[in-house]
Amino acid sequence: MVFFLLFILALALTGYFVLNQPHFGKAPSGKRMERILKSPHYKNGRFDNLNATPQLAEDTSMPEVMFRFLFGKTPDKTPSKAFHFQKTDLQQLRHDQDAFVWMGHSSYFMQIEGKKILVDPVLSGYASPFSFTGKAFAGSDVYQTGDIPVLDYLIITHDHWDHLDYNTVLKLFTRTKKIITGLGTGEHLEYWGYDPENIIELDWFESADLGNRFKVTAEPARHFSGRGLKRDQAIWASFVFETPTQRIYIGGDSGYDDHFKKIGEKYESFDLAILENGQYNDDWRYIHFMPGENLKAMKELNAKRMIPVHHSKFALAAHSWYEPLTKIAKLNTENLRLIYPKIGEKIDWKDDAKVYEKWWEKYD
């Protein structure tokens, strides 16, 4: 009995030590918490989705999901050979050139009408609390923080490990003018040393005037948040980035729901929508798109073009690494304008004459 109690005590102390490491972040407090308590989306001690959203589907349980994830067999869950991509030199882009460069998963760089923007960068080689798990596919992690130019805006859609990477943002602070994120996530950033004066922290439906006819608005997503044991202390969001001539939808992570139709009606149209495509499973079908739902969301957003992301870098679900791309291409029976950049490839999303190869077929 004594040894058992000592074991439990050691386990508890280890857990306490691990969870109090800086990269786990910090729960909101002080004036930020006062603001959160006034949010209509914060109820019973946590942020909530607009509609009822189970984390897991009704016909499954967490033990079942964990067993299948840890011990189930998934053919081609990771590529059989290393990727070989060409890296665009972001430091040498012409200032007047619009460009999009995908860095794998949900990390991407955009230059829009002179503004340099980086979204959800995870450049440390893994997407988890520990470097030995959630490793990037060989050849997918082509960008390092030293490759990133001085940023006008760093956008963080939510605080999950595969979107907010402690080691990456820590190195980017000195080269980031402003961070745009959802309400509550600023606590992590401030705790890690970022100047709160440079954090634009928005609740759903709130906007920030960025000057010179640039504007950003936080819109809903259907997902959740959390880096430790306590979930939903910061809001998860999509963002509408408006310029003098364009409107871009930054989707973050989201399951399908009626908010896409409402956003489409509110803004009328988008020049580009960047939507998740991958890491899905029927067990968590409410918080991530199932195949084809992103196409439906694209139409409801009235988006002229879509870049599917959230794939081809980390294996976070039980499907082959190439399945999300294969399926979206097959399901696109209406020939919607889908853009399939390679990692590191510079593209102009407005060039509708460009034909994008199905690059993943060379590796499947």
mmCIF file of C-alpha atoms in Angstrom:
data_model
loop_
_atom_site.group_PDB
_atom_site.id
_atom_site.type_symbol
_atom_site.label_atom_id
_atom_site.label_comp_id
_atom_site.label_asym_id
_atom_site.label_seq_id
_atom_site.Cartn_x
_atom_site.Cartn_y
_atom_site.Cartn_z
ATOM 1 C CA MET A 1 0.000 0.000 0.000
ATOM 2 C CA VAL A 2 2.844 2.400 0.845
ATOM 3 C CA PHE A 3 4.536 1.738 -2.496
ATOM 4 C CA PHE A 4 1.232 2.222 -4.308
ATOM 5 C CA LEU A 5 0.636 5.580 -2.603
ATOM 6 C CA LEU A 6 4.191 6.670 -3.394
ATOM 7 C CA PHE A 7 3.632 5.707 -7.032
ATOM 8 C CA ILE A 8 0.406 7.762 -7.196
ATOM 9 C CA LEU A 9 2.166 10.709 -5.549
ATOM 10 C CA ALA A 10 5.081 10.494 -8.001
ATOM 11 C CA LEU A 11 2.650 10.307 -10.906
ATOM 12 C CA ALA A 12 0.744 13.355 -9.654
ATOM 13 C CA LEU A 13 3.934 15.343 -9.122
ATOM 14 C CA THR A 14 5.180 14.419 -12.598
ATOM 15 C CA GLY A 15 1.873 15.473 -14.143
ATOM 16 C CA TYR A 16 1.924 18.751 -12.232
ATOM 17 C CA PHE A 17 5.497 19.450 -13.345
ATOM 18 C CA VAL A 18 4.766 18.643 -17.001
ATOM 19 C CA LEU A 19 1.558 20.673 -17.194
ATOM 20 C CA ASN A 20 3.294 23.675 -15.680
ATOM 21 C CA GLN A 21 5.932 23.830 -18.410
ATOM 22 C CA PRO A 22 5.746 27.157 -20.319
ATOM 23 C CA HIS A 23 4.689 25.609 -23.633
ATOM 24 C CA PHE A 24 1.368 24.533 -22.123
ATOM 25 C CA GLY A 25 0.506 28.220 -21.842
ATOM 26 C CA LYS A 26 -1.644 29.897 -19.246
ATOM 27 C CA ALA A 27 -5.359 30.186 -18.479
ATOM 28 C CA PRO A 28 -6.895 33.654 -18.913
ATOM 29 C CA SER A 29 -6.904 35.928 -15.871
ATOM 30 C CA GLY A 30 -7.233 39.562 -14.815
ATOM 31 C CA LYS A 31 -8.689 42.047 -17.293
ATOM 32 C CA ARG A 32 -8.720 39.451 -20.053
ATOM 33 C CA MET A 33 -10.883 37.182 -17.899
ATOM 34 C CA GLU A 34 -13.183 40.095 -17.121
ATOM 35 C CA ARG A 35 -13.665 40.585 -20.840
ATOM 36 C CA ILE A 36 -14.232 36.869 -21.418
ATOM 37 C CA LEU A 37 -16.945 36.785 -18.747
ATOM 38 C CA LYS A 38 -18.848 39.412 -20.747
ATOM 39 C CA SER A 39 -18.757 37.350 -23.932
ATOM 40 C CA PRO A 40 -22.124 35.862 -24.979
ATOM 41 C CA HIS A 41 -20.176 32.810 -26.175
ATOM 42 C CA TYR A 42 -18.701 32.011 -22.751
ATOM 43 C CA LYS A 43 -21.134 29.943 -20.682
ATOM 44 C CA ASN A 44 -20.749 27.858 -17.539
ATOM 45 C CA GLY A 45 -17.015 28.400 -17.365
ATOM 46 C CA ARG A 46 -16.144 27.710 -21.003
ATOM 47 C CA PHE A 47 -16.579 28.930 -24.550
ATOM 48 C CA ASP A 48 -19.207 27.082 -26.536
ATOM 49 C CA ASN A 49 -20.189 26.566 -30.158
ATOM 50 C CA LEU A 50 -23.241 28.246 -31.645
ATOM 51 C CA ASN A 51 -25.019 24.898 -31.981
ATOM 52 C CA ALA A 52 -24.743 21.756 -29.872
ATOM 53 C CA THR A 53 -21.418 20.110 -30.741
ATOM 54 C CA PRO A 54 -20.368 16.814 -29.162
ATOM 55 C CA GLN A 55 -16.600 16.356 -29.157
ATOM 56 C CA LEU A 56 -17.220 12.722 -30.130
ATOM 57 C CA ALA A 57 -20.061 11.255 -32.141
ATOM 58 C CA GLU A 58 -22.913 9.721 -30.175
ATOM 59 C CA ASP A 59 -22.114 6.179 -31.324
ATOM 60 C CA THR A 60 -18.601 6.035 -29.878
ATOM 61 C CA SER A 61 -16.626 6.618 -26.669
ATOM 62 C CA MET A 62 -13.208 8.004 -25.781
ATOM 63 C CA PRO A 63 -11.722 4.579 -24.842
ATOM 64 C CA GLU A 64 -12.840 3.182 -28.205
ATOM 65 C CA VAL A 65 -11.388 6.139 -30.086
ATOM 66 C CA MET A 66 -8.058 5.955 -28.238
ATOM 67 C CA PHE A 67 -7.778 2.204 -28.765
ATOM 68 C CA ARG A 68 -8.394 2.527 -32.512
ATOM 69 C CA PHE A 69 -5.993 5.465 -32.798
ATOM 70 C CA LEU A 70 -3.171 3.748 -30.877
ATOM 71 C CA PHE A 71 -3.573 0.173 -32.093
ATOM 72 C CA GLY A 72 -5.588 0.338 -35.308
ATOM 73 C CA LYS A 73 -3.887 -0.268 -38.635
ATOM 74 C CA THR A 74 -4.028 2.536 -41.209
ATOM 75 C CA PRO A 75 -2.392 1.785 -44.579
ATOM 76 C CA ASP A 76 -0.203 4.645 -45.874
ATOM 77 C CA LYS A 77 -0.788 6.782 -42.803
ATOM 78 C CA THR A 78 2.566 8.406 -43.557
ATOM 79 C CA PRO A 79 4.325 8.759 -46.931
ATOM 80 C CA SER A 80 6.534 5.837 -47.942
ATOM 81 C CA LYS A 81 9.272 8.190 -49.122
ATOM 82 C CA ALA A 82 10.438 11.668 -48.245
ATOM 83 C CA PHE A 83 8.912 14.684 -49.981
ATOM 84 C CA HIS A 84 11.117 16.822 -52.208
ATOM 85 C CA PHE A 85 9.801 20.365 -52.579
ATOM 86 C CA GLN A 86 11.297 23.636 -53.790
ATOM 87 C CA LYS A 87 11.243 26.402 -51.188
ATOM 88 C CA THR A 88 10.228 29.927 -52.180
ATOM 89 C CA ASP A 89 12.514 32.620 -50.756
ATOM 90 C CA LEU A 90 10.003 34.721 -48.826
ATOM 91 C CA GLN A 91 12.594 37.417 -48.135
ATOM 92 C CA GLN A 92 12.923 38.190 -51.848
ATOM 93 C CA LEU A 93 9.260 38.600 -52.815
ATOM 94 C CA ARG A 94 8.470 41.843 -54.585
ATOM 95 C CA HIS A 95 6.512 44.129 -52.296
ATOM 96 C CA ASP A 96 3.798 44.675 -54.917
ATOM 97 C CA GLN A 97 3.305 40.963 -55.596
ATOM 98 C CA ASP A 98 0.390 39.026 -54.126
ATOM 99 C CA ALA A 99 1.485 35.523 -53.161
ATOM 100 C CA PHE A 100 0.427 32.460 -51.177
ATOM 101 C CA VAL A 101 2.960 29.907 -49.921
ATOM 102 C CA TRP A 102 1.745 26.801 -48.122
ATOM 103 C CA MET A 103 4.031 25.291 -45.467
ATOM 104 C CA GLY A 104 2.087 22.083 -44.915
ATOM 105 C CA HIS A 105 -0.880 21.350 -42.649
ATOM 106 C CA SER A 106 -2.533 24.687 -41.718
ATOM 107 C CA SER A 107 0.571 26.880 -41.864
ATOM 108 C CA TYR A 108 0.804 29.368 -44.711
ATOM 109 C CA PHE A 109 2.264 32.721 -45.700
ATOM 110 C CA MET A 110 0.331 35.340 -47.640
ATOM 111 C CA GLN A 111 1.415 38.621 -49.126
ATOM 112 C CA ILE A 112 -1.681 40.672 -49.921
ATOM 113 C CA GLU A 113 -1.414 44.170 -51.334
ATOM 114 C CA GLY A 114 1.869 44.733 -49.550
ATOM 115 C CA LYS A 115 0.897 43.133 -46.224
ATOM 116 C CA LYS A 116 2.887 40.120 -45.029
ATOM 117 C CA ILE A 117 0.743 37.612 -43.107
ATOM 118 C CA LEU A 118 1.573 34.259 -41.523
ATOM 119 C CA VAL A 119 -1.183 31.910 -40.356
ATOM 120 C CA ASP A 120 -0.896 29.162 -37.710
ATOM 121 C CA PRO A 121 2.834 28.460 -38.166
ATOM 122 C CA VAL A 122 4.078 25.134 -36.808
ATOM 123 C CA LEU A 123 7.715 24.994 -37.915
ATOM 124 C CA SER A 124 9.378 23.055 -35.104
ATOM 125 C CA GLY A 125 8.988 19.619 -36.706
ATOM 126 C CA TYR A 126 6.183 18.270 -34.519
ATOM 127 C CA ALA A 127 2.589 19.082 -33.572
ATOM 128 C CA SER A 128 2.252 17.985 -29.965
ATOM 129 C CA PRO A 129 3.488 18.894 -26.466
ATOM 130 C CA PHE A 130 6.503 16.587 -26.914
ATOM 131 C CA SER A 131 9.057 16.437 -29.718
ATOM 132 C CA PHE A 132 8.938 12.639 -29.947
ATOM 133 C CA THR A 133 5.252 12.556 -30.998
ATOM 134 C CA GLY A 134 3.276 14.115 -33.824
ATOM 135 C CA LYS A 135 6.351 14.401 -36.013
ATOM 136 C CA ALA A 136 6.217 16.086 -39.418
ATOM 137 C CA PHE A 137 6.488 13.856 -42.491
ATOM 138 C CA ALA A 138 9.999 13.614 -43.898
ATOM 139 C CA GLY A 139 10.604 16.489 -46.311
ATOM 140 C CA SER A 140 7.474 18.434 -45.303
ATOM 141 C CA ASP A 141 9.113 20.750 -42.773
ATOM 142 C CA VAL A 142 10.985 22.852 -45.328
ATOM 143 C CA TYR A 143 10.572 26.237 -43.606
ATOM 144 C CA GLN A 144 12.232 27.418 -40.419
ATOM 145 C CA THR A 145 11.540 30.612 -38.508
ATOM 146 C CA GLY A 146 14.671 32.179 -39.986
ATOM 147 C CA ASP A 147 13.028 32.021 -43.415
ATOM 148 C CA ILE A 148 10.145 34.257 -42.340
ATOM 149 C CA PRO A 149 10.354 37.985 -43.199
ATOM 150 C CA VAL A 150 9.158 40.750 -40.886
ATOM 151 C CA LEU A 151 5.411 40.200 -40.559
ATOM 152 C CA ASP A 152 2.660 42.758 -40.502
ATOM 153 C CA TYR A 153 0.303 40.170 -38.999
ATOM 154 C CA LEU A 154 0.647 36.763 -37.378
ATOM 155 C CA ILE A 155 -2.789 35.120 -37.275
ATOM 156 C CA ILE A 156 -3.490 32.314 -34.778
ATOM 157 C CA THR A 157 -6.926 30.738 -35.260
ATOM 158 C CA HIS A 158 -6.906 28.747 -31.982
ATOM 159 C CA ASP A 159 -4.535 27.330 -29.404
ATOM 160 C CA HIS A 160 -4.270 23.656 -30.382
ATOM 161 C CA TRP A 161 -0.740 22.287 -30.741
ATOM 162 C CA ASP A 162 -0.982 21.882 -34.517
ATOM 163 C CA HIS A 163 -1.886 25.589 -34.892
ATOM 164 C CA LEU A 164 -0.097 27.383 -32.059
ATOM 165 C CA ASP A 165 3.486 26.187 -31.690
ATOM 166 C CA TYR A 166 5.376 27.577 -28.721
ATOM 167 C CA ASN A 167 8.867 27.254 -30.221
ATOM 168 C CA THR A 168 7.806 28.850 -33.493
ATOM 169 C CA VAL A 169 5.980 31.892 -32.131
ATOM 170 C CA LEU A 170 8.681 32.498 -29.534
ATOM 171 C CA LYS A 171 11.217 32.982 -32.327
ATOM 172 C CA LEU A 172 8.852 35.126 -34.398
ATOM 173 C CA PHE A 173 8.013 37.722 -31.733
ATOM 174 C CA THR A 174 10.823 40.109 -32.689
ATOM 175 C CA ARG A 175 9.726 40.008 -36.336
ATOM 176 C CA THR A 176 5.972 40.366 -35.814
ATOM 177 C CA LYS A 177 4.289 43.746 -35.696
ATOM 178 C CA LYS A 178 0.828 42.533 -34.647
ATOM 179 C CA ILE A 179 -0.769 39.225 -33.670
ATOM 180 C CA ILE A 180 -4.425 38.627 -34.514
ATOM 181 C CA THR A 181 -6.157 35.867 -32.558
ATOM 182 C CA GLY A 182 -9.316 34.801 -30.769
ATOM 183 C CA LEU A 183 -10.348 35.972 -27.315
ATOM 184 C CA GLY A 184 -8.367 34.183 -24.595
ATOM 185 C CA THR A 185 -5.423 32.991 -26.694
ATOM 186 C CA GLY A 186 -3.631 36.256 -25.956
ATOM 187 C CA GLU A 187 -2.995 34.960 -22.420
ATOM 188 C CA HIS A 188 -0.590 32.342 -23.793
ATOM 189 C CA LEU A 189 1.180 34.901 -25.942
ATOM 190 C CA GLU A 190 1.505 37.465 -23.175
ATOM 191 C CA TYR A 191 2.752 34.765 -20.773
ATOM 192 C CA TRP A 192 5.411 33.843 -23.333
ATOM 193 C CA GLY A 193 6.626 37.435 -23.518
ATOM 194 C CA TYR A 194 4.653 39.154 -26.237
ATOM 195 C CA ASP A 195 3.665 42.806 -25.704
ATOM 196 C CA PRO A 196 -0.123 42.876 -25.061
ATOM 197 C CA GLU A 197 -0.272 46.217 -26.881
ATOM 198 C CA ASN A 198 0.505 44.316 -30.086
ATOM 199 C CA ILE A 199 -2.139 41.614 -29.645
ATOM 200 C CA ILE A 200 -5.447 42.087 -31.455
ATOM 201 C CA GLU A 201 -7.748 39.708 -29.594
ATOM 202 C CA LEU A 202 -11.261 39.285 -30.989
ATOM 203 C CA ASP A 203 -14.470 37.586 -29.960
ATOM 204 C CA TRP A 204 -16.754 36.233 -32.672
ATOM 205 C CA PHE A 205 -18.289 39.028 -34.776
ATOM 206 C CA GLU A 206 -15.769 41.612 -33.530
ATOM 207 C CA SER A 207 -13.689 43.575 -36.055
ATOM 208 C CA ALA A 208 -10.448 45.519 -35.980
ATOM 209 C CA ASP A 209 -9.704 48.396 -38.337
ATOM 210 C CA LEU A 210 -6.106 47.846 -39.467
ATOM 211 C CA GLY A 211 -5.861 51.163 -41.302
ATOM 212 C CA ASN A 212 -5.690 52.091 -44.997
ATOM 213 C CA ARG A 213 -8.927 50.167 -45.700
ATOM 214 C CA PHE A 214 -7.605 46.890 -44.261
ATOM 215 C CA LYS A 215 -9.892 45.158 -41.788
ATOM 216 C CA VAL A 216 -10.120 41.827 -39.970
ATOM 217 C CA THR A 217 -13.190 40.230 -38.398
ATOM 218 C CA ALA A 218 -13.408 37.114 -36.224
ATOM 219 C CA GLU A 219 -16.215 34.802 -37.303
ATOM 220 C CA PRO A 220 -17.429 31.525 -35.774
ATOM 221 C CA ALA A 221 -15.991 28.072 -36.317
ATOM 222 C CA ARG A 222 -17.290 24.750 -34.997
ATOM 223 C CA HIS A 223 -14.450 23.307 -32.993
ATOM 224 C CA PHE A 224 -12.911 23.551 -29.491
ATOM 225 C CA SER A 225 -9.687 24.704 -27.824
ATOM 226 C CA GLY A 226 -7.211 23.749 -25.120
ATOM 227 C CA ARG A 227 -3.567 22.854 -24.559
ATOM 228 C CA GLY A 228 -3.874 21.036 -21.219
ATOM 229 C CA LEU A 229 -6.513 19.328 -19.120
ATOM 230 C CA LYS A 230 -9.011 22.207 -19.146
ATOM 231 C CA ARG A 231 -10.704 22.826 -22.467
ATOM 232 C CA ASP A 232 -12.391 25.800 -24.115
ATOM 233 C CA GLN A 233 -10.864 28.660 -22.134
ATOM 234 C CA ALA A 234 -10.006 30.495 -25.363
ATOM 235 C CA ILE A 235 -12.271 30.875 -28.369
ATOM 236 C CA TRP A 236 -11.595 29.189 -31.718
ATOM 237 C CA ALA A 237 -12.313 31.323 -34.744
ATOM 238 C CA SER A 238 -12.249 31.819 -38.467
ATOM 239 C CA PHE A 239 -11.160 35.211 -39.785
ATOM 240 C CA VAL A 240 -12.253 37.440 -42.629
ATOM 241 C CA PHE A 241 -9.350 39.534 -43.884
ATOM 242 C CA GLU A 242 -10.469 42.441 -46.039
ATOM 243 C CA THR A 243 -8.213 44.642 -48.194
ATOM 244 C CA PRO A 244 -9.091 47.592 -50.423
ATOM 245 C CA THR A 245 -9.800 45.153 -53.289
ATOM 246 C CA GLN A 246 -10.126 41.600 -51.894
ATOM 247 C CA ARG A 247 -11.798 39.512 -49.231
ATOM 248 C CA ILE A 248 -10.085 36.352 -47.891
ATOM 249 C CA TYR A 249 -11.691 33.722 -45.617
ATOM 250 C CA ILE A 250 -9.227 32.069 -43.204
ATOM 251 C CA GLY A 251 -11.098 29.018 -41.994
ATOM 252 C CA GLY A 252 -8.942 27.568 -39.216
ATOM 253 C CA ASP A 253 -10.408 24.295 -37.942
ATOM 254 C CA SER A 254 -14.138 23.670 -38.147
ATOM 255 C CA GLY A 255 -16.761 21.033 -38.576
ATOM 256 C CA TYR A 256 -19.626 21.764 -40.931
ATOM 257 C CA ASP A 257 -22.554 23.843 -39.617
ATOM 258 C CA ASP A 258 -24.895 26.617 -40.713
ATOM 259 C CA HIS A 259 -22.394 29.388 -39.903
ATOM 260 C CA PHE A 260 -20.860 29.084 -43.380
ATOM 261 C CA LYS A 261 -24.145 30.002 -45.031
ATOM 262 C CA LYS A 262 -24.586 32.921 -42.627
ATOM 263 C CA ILE A 263 -21.070 34.185 -43.280
ATOM 264 C CA GLY A 264 -21.633 33.899 -47.024
ATOM 265 C CA GLU A 265 -24.828 35.912 -46.743
ATOM 266 C CA LYS A 266 -23.133 38.527 -44.569
ATOM 267 C CA TYR A 267 -20.161 39.157 -46.882
ATOM 268 C CA GLU A 268 -21.809 38.164 -50.198
ATOM 269 C CA SER A 269 -18.615 36.699 -51.703
ATOM 270 C CA PHE A 270 -14.958 35.831 -51.103
ATOM 271 C CA ASP A 271 -12.053 35.974 -53.516
ATOM 272 C CA LEU A 272 -10.442 33.049 -51.698
ATOM 273 C CA ALA A 273 -11.417 30.612 -48.947
ATOM 274 C CA ILE A 274 -8.765 28.562 -47.143
ATOM 275 C CA LEU A 275 -10.524 25.567 -45.604
ATOM 276 C CA GLU A 276 -9.445 22.463 -43.743
ATOM 277 C CA ASN A 277 -9.217 19.169 -45.620
ATOM 278 C CA GLY A 278 -7.915 16.278 -43.553
ATOM 279 C CA GLN A 279 -7.469 14.802 -40.074
ATOM 280 C CA TYR A 280 -11.131 13.788 -40.161
ATOM 281 C CA ASN A 281 -12.809 10.749 -38.690
ATOM 282 C CA ASP A 282 -16.434 9.766 -38.281
ATOM 283 C CA ASP A 283 -15.800 9.616 -34.515
ATOM 284 C CA TRP A 284 -15.255 13.409 -34.425
ATOM 285 C CA ARG A 285 -17.393 14.400 -37.393
ATOM 286 C CA TYR A 286 -18.842 17.473 -35.663
ATOM 287 C CA ILE A 287 -15.525 19.280 -35.178
ATOM 288 C CA HIS A 288 -13.772 18.588 -38.487
ATOM 289 C CA PHE A 289 -15.065 18.487 -42.060
ATOM 290 C CA MET A 290 -15.857 15.059 -43.392
ATOM 291 C CA PRO A 291 -14.953 14.597 -47.079
ATOM 292 C CA GLY A 292 -17.025 16.876 -49.308
ATOM 293 C CA GLU A 293 -18.297 19.131 -46.547
ATOM 294 C CA ASN A 294 -15.601 21.689 -47.331
ATOM 295 C CA LEU A 295 -16.939 21.874 -50.901
ATOM 296 C CA LYS A 296 -20.394 22.558 -49.520
ATOM 297 C CA ALA A 297 -18.980 25.232 -47.205
ATOM 298 C CA MET A 298 -17.107 26.811 -50.129
ATOM 299 C CA LYS A 299 -20.335 27.159 -52.079
ATOM 300 C CA GLU A 300 -22.218 28.574 -49.100
ATOM 301 C CA LEU A 301 -19.432 31.100 -48.539
ATOM 302 C CA ASN A 302 -19.776 32.140 -52.188
ATOM 303 C CA ALA A 303 -16.019 31.721 -52.540
ATOM 304 C CA LYS A 304 -14.539 32.029 -56.012
ATOM 305 C CA ARG A 305 -11.576 29.819 -55.117
ATOM 306 C CA MET A 306 -10.540 27.439 -52.363
ATOM 307 C CA ILE A 307 -7.182 26.214 -51.096
ATOM 308 C CA PRO A 308 -7.593 23.017 -49.049
ATOM 309 C CA VAL A 309 -5.141 22.765 -46.122
ATOM 310 C CA HIS A 310 -4.770 20.747 -42.862
ATOM 311 C CA HIS A 311 -3.102 17.787 -44.576
ATOM 312 C CA SER A 312 0.212 16.347 -45.828
ATOM 313 C CA LYS A 313 2.419 17.142 -42.828
ATOM 314 C CA PHE A 314 1.147 15.385 -39.687
ATOM 315 C CA ALA A 315 -0.749 12.110 -39.186
ATOM 316 C CA LEU A 316 -3.474 13.124 -36.734
ATOM 317 C CA ALA A 317 -6.268 10.833 -37.916
ATOM 318 C CA ALA A 318 -6.749 7.266 -39.150
ATOM 319 C CA HIS A 319 -6.726 7.834 -42.895
ATOM 320 C CA SER A 320 -3.964 7.574 -45.478
ATOM 321 C CA TRP A 321 -1.954 10.789 -45.794
ATOM 322 C CA TYR A 322 -3.100 11.371 -49.383
ATOM 323 C CA GLU A 323 -6.783 10.437 -48.913
ATOM 324 C CA PRO A 324 -8.023 14.002 -48.198
ATOM 325 C CA LEU A 325 -6.572 15.264 -51.496
ATOM 326 C CA THR A 326 -7.699 12.246 -53.502
ATOM 327 C CA LYS A 327 -11.234 12.510 -52.153
ATOM 328 C CA ILE A 328 -11.712 16.261 -52.564
ATOM 329 C CA ALA A 329 -10.487 16.061 -56.164
ATOM 330 C CA LYS A 330 -12.900 13.190 -56.891
ATOM 331 C CA LEU A 331 -15.841 14.830 -55.116
ATOM 332 C CA ASN A 332 -15.401 18.111 -56.991
ATOM 333 C CA THR A 333 -17.902 17.134 -59.675
ATOM 334 C CA GLU A 334 -18.970 20.758 -60.203
ATOM 335 C CA ASN A 335 -15.435 21.813 -61.163
ATOM 336 C CA LEU A 336 -15.169 24.400 -58.428
ATOM 337 C CA ARG A 337 -11.879 26.292 -58.534
ATOM 338 C CA LEU A 338 -9.666 24.279 -56.179
ATOM 339 C CA ILE A 339 -6.002 25.183 -55.841
ATOM 340 C CA TYR A 340 -3.503 22.459 -54.900
ATOM 341 C CA PRO A 341 -0.121 24.086 -54.188
ATOM 342 C CA LYS A 342 2.908 22.023 -53.293
ATOM 343 C CA ILE A 343 4.579 22.855 -49.999
ATOM 344 C CA GLY A 344 6.863 25.828 -50.598
ATOM 345 C CA GLU A 345 5.367 26.747 -53.988
ATOM 346 C CA LYS A 346 4.570 30.408 -54.603
ATOM 347 C CA ILE A 347 1.164 30.848 -56.201
ATOM 348 C CA ASP A 348 -1.064 33.688 -57.333
ATOM 349 C CA TRP A 349 -4.558 32.589 -56.347
ATOM 350 C CA LYS A 350 -6.116 35.061 -58.792
ATOM 351 C CA ASP A 351 -4.542 33.294 -61.794
ATOM 352 C CA ASP A 352 -7.479 31.105 -62.770
ATOM 353 C CA ALA A 353 -5.755 29.887 -65.932
ATOM 354 C CA LYS A 354 -3.094 27.990 -64.001
ATOM 355 C CA VAL A 355 -3.522 24.218 -63.883
ATOM 356 C CA TYR A 356 -2.365 22.558 -60.660
ATOM 357 C CA GLU A 357 -1.021 19.033 -60.891
ATOM 358 C CA LYS A 358 -2.116 16.319 -58.499
ATOM 359 C CA TRP A 359 1.344 16.281 -56.940
ATOM 360 C CA TRP A 360 0.431 13.773 -54.223
ATOM 361 C CA GLU A 361 -0.004 11.016 -56.802
ATOM 362 C CA LYS A 362 3.787 10.935 -57.217
ATOM 363 C CA TYR A 363 4.118 9.906 -53.575
ATOM 364 C CA ASP A 364 1.076 7.696 -52.901
#
